Amino acid sequence: MSVLDIPRLLAANITVGVHPEGKVFGFSMDLDTLWATGAAMLVVMGLGLFLRARATSDVPGKLQIIWEALVDAVTNQVEGSIGPRGAAIVPLAISLFLLILVANSFEVFGLGSKYEFLPAPTGDINLPLGLALFVILLVHIASVRARGIRGYIAHYFFHPFPKLLFPINLFINVVEELVRPVTLALRLFGNLLSGGLMLALIAALAAWKLSGIPIGDVAVIILDPVWKIFDVLLIGPIQAFIFALLTIVYFDIAMQEEH
Amino acid sequence: MLLASSNFLVPNATIIVEVIAFLIVLGFVWKVVLPPLNRMAEERRQKIADALEAADRARAEADETRSERARILDEARQQARQIVAQANRTAEEAKAEALGATEIEQARLVSAAEAEIAMAKRRALDELSAQVASLVISVARQVVGREIDAEAHRSLIDEALSALRQGAETGVAGERAQKV
């Protein structure tokens, strides 16, 4: 096999977004995603229980310091943009951040195979889209509560252009509201899917031999950890952060008095 | 095969379970994890505020004690100065008093000695005059050759004696005047 064979080799072996499906209560579900989501939940909740048990008002441990820094950062973000009305958004943003962060970090167990034994559940459209739809639903509820039902509806017609141009306003706003959950979900999903795809591509290099020398194996040994470090330490936290931050931003926009 | 099961961008029923899973995590973080940890953070904030306040108070107390100590020291120094001045004054007075007493005593001694001297002189004169009287009588007797009746010539003798005494006293007075 020569260098020229690589494209054919990769195209032949790589599958994207394939999950082992099974019937649960008559619905077809992605079994690996369910199981990985459960694992992520256990990690987050176990971390929470551990923190709770070790919590002290004296000198805090490192984990407690990190936790308090996280809570502080989220609280400052929320209070700075929304104010005290947004207090309930703090636990939402923290939960989103932690669950997505843990889910993203499962990428470290990735083998680059068709089915992973512990895939990142955020790499399945169901988790990012579920979270995004849930968040946007809450945003709309918050918007109605902040502006009243009249203000909420009026917002679609009279913003951002003058009243006369209400058809254009309506079109822009509806598109914006429809796009929001999709972009929120796809940003996360795309990053994690491509993370898995990268692992699959790197794994596929293993078959690459030059004149009998297994260059591919060396490439895999070097590239796999390099990519995982980048993916799990940088992309994963950044995507979790962006998801939580955008949640706060959407609430902020929805709860503003003007518009 | 349906599109839904082949396209990775189309969700299936898993999405419902995922949302429920997130709701569980959200509820857990909100109700179980956050309250005790927030309480601890708040307690720590309170503790630190209390400790800082206590430190401020202690510092203020220390300042007060320091100024109090300086004040007391100052007072003590002033008192010491007063006591030393008082002692000096007392010593001066005692010295002056002692000097005065010595002078008085000296004067008393001098005057006593002078009085004694004068008395001794007078006694000596008296004795002398008595002896002179009897001497005069005996001399006169021998001169006259007969007994002189002491009683009969009393006035004569007295006259002679007083003349003698007068002469002696003027001599003494002259002596004293010379001394002074």
Coordinates of C-alpha atoms in Angstrom, one line a residue:
Chain A
M1 CA 0.0 0.0 0.0
S2 CA 1.4 3.4 -0.9
V3 CA 0.6 7.0 0.2
L4 CA -1.8 7.3 -2.7
D5 CA -4.0 4.6 -1.2
I6 CA -4.7 6.6 2.0
P7 CA -7.9 8.4 0.7
R8 CA -9.4 5.1 -0.4
L9 CA -8.4 3.4 2.8
L10 CA -10.1 6.2 5.0
A11 CA -13.2 6.4 2.9
A12 CA -13.7 2.7 3.1
N13 CA -13.5 2.3 6.9
I14 CA -14.9 5.4 8.5
T15 CA -18.5 5.7 9.6
V16 CA -19.9 8.8 11.2
G17 CA -22.7 9.2 13.8
V18 CA -23.7 5.6 13.8
H19 CA -25.2 4.3 17.0
P20 CA -26.3 0.9 18.1
E21 CA -30.1 1.3 18.2
G22 CA -32.5 -0.6 20.4
K23 CA -36.2 -0.5 21.3
V24 CA -36.9 1.0 24.7
F25 CA -40.7 1.1 25.5
G26 CA -41.3 0.7 21.8
F27 CA -39.1 3.7 20.8
S28 CA -35.9 3.2 19.0
M29 CA -33.1 4.8 21.0
D30 CA -29.3 5.1 20.7
L31 CA -28.2 2.6 23.4
D32 CA -24.6 3.8 23.6
T33 CA -25.7 7.4 24.1
L34 CA -28.1 6.4 26.8
W35 CA -25.5 4.5 28.7
A36 CA -22.9 7.2 28.3
T37 CA -25.3 9.9 29.4
G38 CA -26.0 7.8 32.5
A39 CA -22.3 7.6 33.2
A40 CA -21.9 11.3 32.8
M41 CA -24.8 11.9 35.2
L42 CA -23.2 9.6 37.7
V43 CA -19.9 11.4 37.4
V44 CA -21.6 14.9 37.9
M45 CA -23.8 13.7 40.7
G46 CA -21.0 11.8 42.4
L47 CA -18.8 14.9 42.2
G48 CA -21.7 16.9 43.7
L49 CA -22.1 14.4 46.5
F50 CA -18.3 14.3 47.1
L51 CA -18.2 18.2 47.2
R52 CA -21.2 18.3 49.5
A53 CA -19.7 15.8 51.9
R54 CA -16.3 17.5 52.0
A55 CA -17.8 21.1 52.1
T56 CA -16.3 23.2 54.9
S57 CA -16.5 26.8 55.9
D58 CA -12.9 26.6 57.0
V59 CA -10.0 26.2 54.6
P60 CA -11.6 24.7 51.5
G61 CA -10.0 21.9 49.5
K62 CA -8.9 22.4 45.9
L63 CA -12.1 20.9 44.4
Q64 CA -14.2 23.2 46.6
I65 CA -12.1 26.2 45.5
I66 CA -12.7 25.2 41.8
W67 CA -16.4 24.7 42.5
E68 CA -16.7 28.1 44.2
A69 CA -14.8 29.8 41.5
L70 CA -17.2 28.3 38.9
V71 CA -20.3 29.3 40.9
D72 CA -18.8 32.8 41.4
A73 CA -18.0 33.2 37.7
V74 CA -21.5 32.1 36.6
T75 CA -23.2 34.2 39.3
N76 CA -21.2 37.3 38.3
Q77 CA -22.0 36.7 34.7
V78 CA -25.7 36.3 35.4
E79 CA -25.9 39.2 37.9
G80 CA -23.9 41.4 35.6
S81 CA -26.2 41.0 32.6
I82 CA -29.6 40.0 34.0
G83 CA -29.5 41.1 37.6
P84 CA -31.0 39.5 40.7
R85 CA -34.0 38.4 38.6
G86 CA -31.8 35.8 36.9
A87 CA -30.8 34.0 40.1
A88 CA -32.5 30.8 38.9
I89 CA -30.4 30.7 35.8
V90 CA -27.2 30.1 37.9
P91 CA -28.0 26.5 38.7
L92 CA -29.2 25.9 35.1
A93 CA -25.9 27.3 33.6
I94 CA -23.8 25.3 36.1
S95 CA -25.6 22.1 35.4
L96 CA -25.3 22.6 31.7
F97 CA -21.6 23.4 32.0
L98 CA -20.8 20.4 34.2
L99 CA -22.8 17.8 32.3
I100 CA -21.5 18.9 28.9
L101 CA -17.9 19.2 30.3
V102 CA -18.0 15.6 31.6
A103 CA -19.8 14.3 28.5
N104 CA -17.2 15.9 26.3
S105 CA -14.3 14.5 28.3
F106 CA -15.5 11.0 27.4
E107 CA -13.8 11.6 24.1
V108 CA -10.6 10.6 25.9
F109 CA -11.9 7.0 25.8
G110 CA -12.5 7.1 22.1
L111 CA -10.9 4.3 20.0
G112 CA -11.9 5.7 16.6
S113 CA -14.0 2.6 16.0
K114 CA -17.5 2.4 14.6
Y115 CA -19.0 1.8 18.0
E116 CA -17.3 3.3 21.1
F117 CA -17.7 1.5 24.4
L118 CA -18.1 5.0 26.2
P119 CA -18.8 7.6 23.5
A120 CA -19.2 11.3 24.3
P121 CA -23.0 11.6 24.5
T122 CA -22.7 15.2 23.2
G123 CA -21.5 13.6 20.0
D124 CA -25.0 12.3 19.4
I125 CA -27.5 15.0 18.2
N126 CA -30.0 13.9 20.8
L127 CA -28.2 15.3 23.8
P128 CA -27.2 18.7 22.3
L129 CA -30.5 19.3 20.6
G130 CA -32.4 18.1 23.7
L131 CA -30.5 20.6 25.9
A132 CA -30.8 23.4 23.4
L133 CA -34.6 22.9 22.9
F134 CA -35.1 22.8 26.7
V135 CA -33.0 25.9 27.2
I136 CA -34.8 27.8 24.4
L137 CA -38.2 26.8 25.8
L138 CA -37.2 28.2 29.2
V139 CA -35.9 31.4 27.5
H140 CA -39.3 31.9 25.8
I141 CA -41.1 31.3 29.2
A142 CA -38.8 33.8 30.8
S143 CA -39.5 36.3 28.0
V144 CA -43.2 36.0 28.5
R145 CA -42.8 36.4 32.3
A146 CA -40.6 39.4 31.9
R147 CA -42.6 41.3 29.2
G148 CA -46.1 39.9 29.6
I149 CA -47.8 38.0 26.8
R150 CA -48.6 41.2 24.9
G151 CA -45.0 42.4 25.1
Y152 CA -43.8 39.0 24.0
I153 CA -45.9 38.9 20.9
A154 CA -45.3 42.6 20.2
H155 CA -41.6 41.9 20.3
Y156 CA -41.9 39.7 17.1
F157 CA -43.6 42.5 15.2
F158 CA -42.0 45.8 16.3
H159 CA -38.3 45.0 16.5
P160 CA -35.7 45.7 15.2
F161 CA -37.4 47.9 12.5
P162 CA -40.2 50.6 12.9
K163 CA -43.8 49.3 13.2
L164 CA -44.5 49.9 9.5
L165 CA -42.1 47.2 8.5
F166 CA -43.7 44.6 10.8
P167 CA -43.8 41.8 8.1
I168 CA -40.0 42.0 7.8
N169 CA -39.7 42.2 11.6
L170 CA -41.8 39.1 12.0
F171 CA -39.8 37.2 9.4
I172 CA -36.4 38.1 11.0
N173 CA -37.6 37.3 14.5
V174 CA -39.2 34.0 13.6
V175 CA -36.1 32.9 11.7
E176 CA -33.9 34.0 14.6
E177 CA -35.9 32.2 17.2
L178 CA -36.0 29.0 15.1
V179 CA -32.2 29.2 14.3
R180 CA -31.2 29.7 18.0
P181 CA -31.8 26.2 19.3
V182 CA -30.4 24.7 16.1
T183 CA -27.2 26.7 16.2
L184 CA -26.8 26.1 19.9
A185 CA -27.2 22.3 19.4
L186 CA -25.2 22.0 16.2
R187 CA -22.2 24.0 17.5
L188 CA -21.7 21.5 20.3
F189 CA -22.7 18.5 18.3
G190 CA -20.5 19.4 15.4
N191 CA -17.4 19.9 17.6
L192 CA -17.9 16.6 19.3
L193 CA -18.8 14.7 16.2
S194 CA -15.7 16.0 14.4
G195 CA -13.6 15.1 17.5
G196 CA -14.7 11.5 17.1
L197 CA -14.2 11.7 13.4
M198 CA -10.6 12.9 14.0
L199 CA -10.1 9.8 16.2
A200 CA -11.5 7.6 13.5
L201 CA -9.2 9.1 10.9
I202 CA -6.2 8.8 13.1
A203 CA -7.1 5.2 13.9
A204 CA -7.4 4.5 10.2
L205 CA -3.8 5.5 9.6
A206 CA -2.8 2.3 11.4
A207 CA -3.1 0.3 8.2
W208 CA -0.7 2.7 6.4
K209 CA 2.6 0.9 5.5
L210 CA 5.4 2.3 3.4
S211 CA 7.5 -0.5 1.9
G212 CA 6.7 -2.8 4.7
I213 CA 7.5 -0.1 7.4
P214 CA 4.4 0.4 9.7
I215 CA 4.5 4.3 9.6
G216 CA 0.7 4.3 10.4
D217 CA 1.2 2.7 13.8
V218 CA 3.8 5.3 14.8
A219 CA 1.5 8.1 13.5
V220 CA -1.4 6.7 15.5
I221 CA 0.7 6.5 18.7
I222 CA 1.8 10.1 18.3
L223 CA -1.4 11.7 16.9
D224 CA -4.0 10.0 19.0
P225 CA -2.8 11.4 22.4
V226 CA -2.0 14.8 20.8
W227 CA -5.5 15.1 19.4
K228 CA -7.1 13.8 22.7
I229 CA -5.2 16.4 24.7
F230 CA -6.4 19.2 22.4
D231 CA -9.9 17.8 22.2
V232 CA -10.5 17.0 25.9
L233 CA -8.5 19.9 27.5
L234 CA -9.4 22.6 25.1
I235 CA -12.4 22.0 22.8
G236 CA -14.5 20.2 25.4
P237 CA -14.3 22.9 28.1
I238 CA -14.6 25.6 25.5
Q239 CA -17.8 24.1 24.1
A240 CA -19.3 23.5 27.5
F241 CA -18.4 27.1 28.4
I242 CA -19.9 28.5 25.2
F243 CA -23.1 26.5 25.7
A244 CA -23.6 27.8 29.3
L245 CA -22.6 31.4 28.3
L246 CA -25.0 31.5 25.4
T247 CA -27.7 30.2 27.6
I248 CA -27.1 33.2 29.9
V249 CA -26.9 35.6 26.9
Y250 CA -30.3 34.3 25.5
F251 CA -31.9 34.8 28.9
D252 CA -30.5 38.2 29.1
I253 CA -31.8 39.2 25.7
A254 CA -35.2 37.7 26.4
M255 CA -35.6 39.4 29.8
Q256 CA -34.6 42.9 28.7
E257 CA -37.3 45.5 29.3
E258 CA -36.8 47.4 26.1
H259 CA -37.4 46.1 22.5
Chain B
M1 CA -34.4 2.2 5.9
L2 CA -36.0 5.4 7.1
L3 CA -34.1 8.7 6.8
A4 CA -34.5 9.3 10.5
S5 CA -32.5 6.3 11.4
S6 CA -29.7 6.9 8.9
N7 CA -29.0 10.6 9.2
F8 CA -27.0 11.6 12.2
L9 CA -28.5 15.1 12.2
V10 CA -32.0 13.8 12.9
P11 CA -32.8 13.0 16.5
N12 CA -34.8 10.0 17.7
A13 CA -36.6 9.2 20.9
T14 CA -33.3 9.3 22.8
I15 CA -33.8 13.1 23.0
I16 CA -36.6 12.6 25.5
V17 CA -34.4 10.5 27.8
E18 CA -31.6 13.0 27.4
V19 CA -33.8 15.9 28.5
I20 CA -35.0 13.9 31.5
A21 CA -31.5 13.0 32.4
F22 CA -30.5 16.7 32.3
L23 CA -33.6 17.6 34.4
I24 CA -32.4 15.1 37.0
V25 CA -28.8 16.6 37.0
L26 CA -30.3 20.1 37.2
G27 CA -32.5 19.2 40.1
F28 CA -29.6 17.5 41.9
V29 CA -27.2 20.4 41.4
W30 CA -29.9 23.0 42.3
K31 CA -31.4 21.4 45.4
V32 CA -28.7 19.0 46.7
V33 CA -25.2 20.4 45.8
L34 CA -25.6 24.2 45.6
P35 CA -27.3 25.1 48.9
P36 CA -24.8 23.5 51.3
L37 CA -21.8 24.7 49.3
N38 CA -23.2 28.2 49.0
R39 CA -23.9 28.2 52.7
M40 CA -20.3 27.2 53.4
A41 CA -19.0 29.9 51.2
E42 CA -21.2 32.5 52.9
E43 CA -20.1 31.2 56.3
R44 CA -16.5 31.5 55.3
R45 CA -17.1 35.1 54.0
Q46 CA -18.7 35.9 57.3
K47 CA -15.8 34.3 59.2
I48 CA -13.2 36.3 57.3
A49 CA -15.2 39.5 57.7
D50 CA -15.4 38.8 61.5
A51 CA -11.7 38.0 61.7
L52 CA -10.8 41.2 59.9
E53 CA -13.0 43.2 62.1
A54 CA -11.5 41.5 65.2
A55 CA -8.0 42.3 63.9
D56 CA -9.0 45.9 63.4
R57 CA -10.5 46.1 66.9
A58 CA -7.3 44.5 68.4
R59 CA -5.2 47.0 66.5
A60 CA -7.2 49.9 67.8
E61 CA -7.0 48.5 71.3
A62 CA -3.2 48.0 71.0
D63 CA -2.9 51.6 69.8
E64 CA -5.0 52.8 72.7
T65 CA -2.9 50.8 75.1
R66 CA 0.3 52.2 73.6
S67 CA -0.8 55.8 73.9
E68 CA -2.1 55.0 77.5
R69 CA 1.3 53.6 78.3
A70 CA 3.1 56.6 76.9
R71 CA 0.8 58.9 78.9
I72 CA 1.4 57.0 82.1
L73 CA 5.1 57.0 81.5
D74 CA 5.0 60.7 80.8
E75 CA 3.1 61.3 84.0
A76 CA 5.5 59.1 86.0
R77 CA 8.5 61.0 84.5
Q78 CA 6.9 64.3 85.5
Q79 CA 6.1 63.1 89.0
A80 CA 9.7 61.9 89.3
R81 CA 10.9 65.3 88.3
Q82 CA 8.6 66.9 90.8
I83 CA 9.7 64.5 93.6
V84 CA 13.4 65.2 92.8
A85 CA 12.7 69.0 92.8
Q86 CA 10.8 68.7 96.1
A87 CA 13.6 66.6 97.7
N88 CA 16.1 69.2 96.5
R89 CA 14.1 72.0 98.0
T90 CA 13.6 70.1 101.3
A91 CA 17.3 69.4 101.4
E92 CA 18.1 73.1 100.9
E93 CA 15.6 74.0 103.6
A94 CA 17.0 71.5 106.0
K95 CA 20.5 72.7 105.3
A96 CA 19.5 76.3 105.8
E97 CA 17.6 75.4 109.0
A98 CA 20.6 73.4 110.3
L99 CA 22.8 76.4 109.5
G100 CA 20.4 78.7 111.3
A101 CA 20.3 76.5 114.4
T102 CA 24.0 76.3 114.6
E103 CA 24.3 80.0 114.5
I104 CA 21.7 80.4 117.2
E105 CA 23.4 77.8 119.3
Q106 CA 26.7 79.5 118.7
A107 CA 25.2 82.8 119.8
R108 CA 23.6 81.2 122.8
L109 CA 26.9 79.6 123.8
V110 CA 28.7 82.8 123.3
S111 CA 26.2 84.8 125.3
A112 CA 26.1 82.1 128.0
A113 CA 29.9 82.2 128.2
E114 CA 29.9 86.0 128.4
A115 CA 27.3 85.9 131.2
E116 CA 29.3 83.4 133.1
I117 CA 32.4 85.4 132.6
A118 CA 30.7 88.5 133.9
M119 CA 29.3 86.7 136.9
A120 CA 32.7 85.3 137.7
K121 CA 34.2 88.7 137.5
R122 CA 31.5 90.2 139.7
R123 CA 32.0 87.4 142.3
A124 CA 35.7 88.0 142.2
L125 CA 35.1 91.7 142.7
D126 CA 32.8 91.1 145.6
E127 CA 35.2 88.8 147.2
L128 CA 37.9 91.2 146.6
S129 CA 36.0 94.1 148.0
A130 CA 35.2 92.1 151.1
Q131 CA 38.8 91.2 151.6
V132 CA 39.8 94.8 150.9
A133 CA 37.3 96.0 153.6
S134 CA 38.8 93.7 156.3
L135 CA 42.3 94.6 155.1
V136 CA 41.5 98.3 155.3
I137 CA 40.2 97.9 158.8
S138 CA 43.2 95.9 160.0
V139 CA 45.5 98.4 158.3
A140 CA 43.6 101.3 159.8
R141 CA 43.7 99.6 163.2
Q142 CA 47.3 99.4 163.1
V143 CA 47.6 102.9 161.8
V144 CA 45.2 104.3 164.3
G145 CA 46.5 102.0 167.0
R146 CA 43.2 101.2 168.4
E147 CA 40.3 99.1 167.8
I148 CA 38.0 100.4 165.3
D149 CA 34.5 99.7 166.0
A150 CA 33.2 98.1 162.9
E151 CA 29.7 99.2 163.6
A152 CA 30.8 102.7 164.6
H153 CA 32.6 103.3 161.4
R154 CA 30.4 101.4 159.2
S155 CA 29.4 104.4 157.1
L156 CA 33.0 105.3 156.6
I157 CA 33.9 101.8 155.5
D158 CA 30.9 101.6 153.1
E159 CA 31.9 104.9 151.6
A160 CA 35.4 103.7 151.0
L161 CA 34.1 100.4 149.6
S162 CA 31.6 102.0 147.2
A163 CA 34.3 104.3 146.0
L164 CA 36.5 101.3 145.4
R165 CA 33.8 99.4 143.6
Q166 CA 32.9 102.3 141.5
G167 CA 36.5 102.5 140.4
A168 CA 36.6 98.8 139.7
E169 CA 33.3 98.8 137.7
T170 CA 34.4 101.6 135.5
G171 CA 37.5 99.6 134.9
V172 CA 35.5 96.6 133.9
A173 CA 33.2 98.7 131.7
G174 CA 36.2 100.2 130.0
E175 CA 37.6 96.8 129.4
R176 CA 34.3 95.6 127.8
A177 CA 34.0 98.6 125.7
Q178 CA 37.5 98.0 124.4
K179 CA 36.6 94.4 123.6
V180 CA 33.5 95.3 121.7

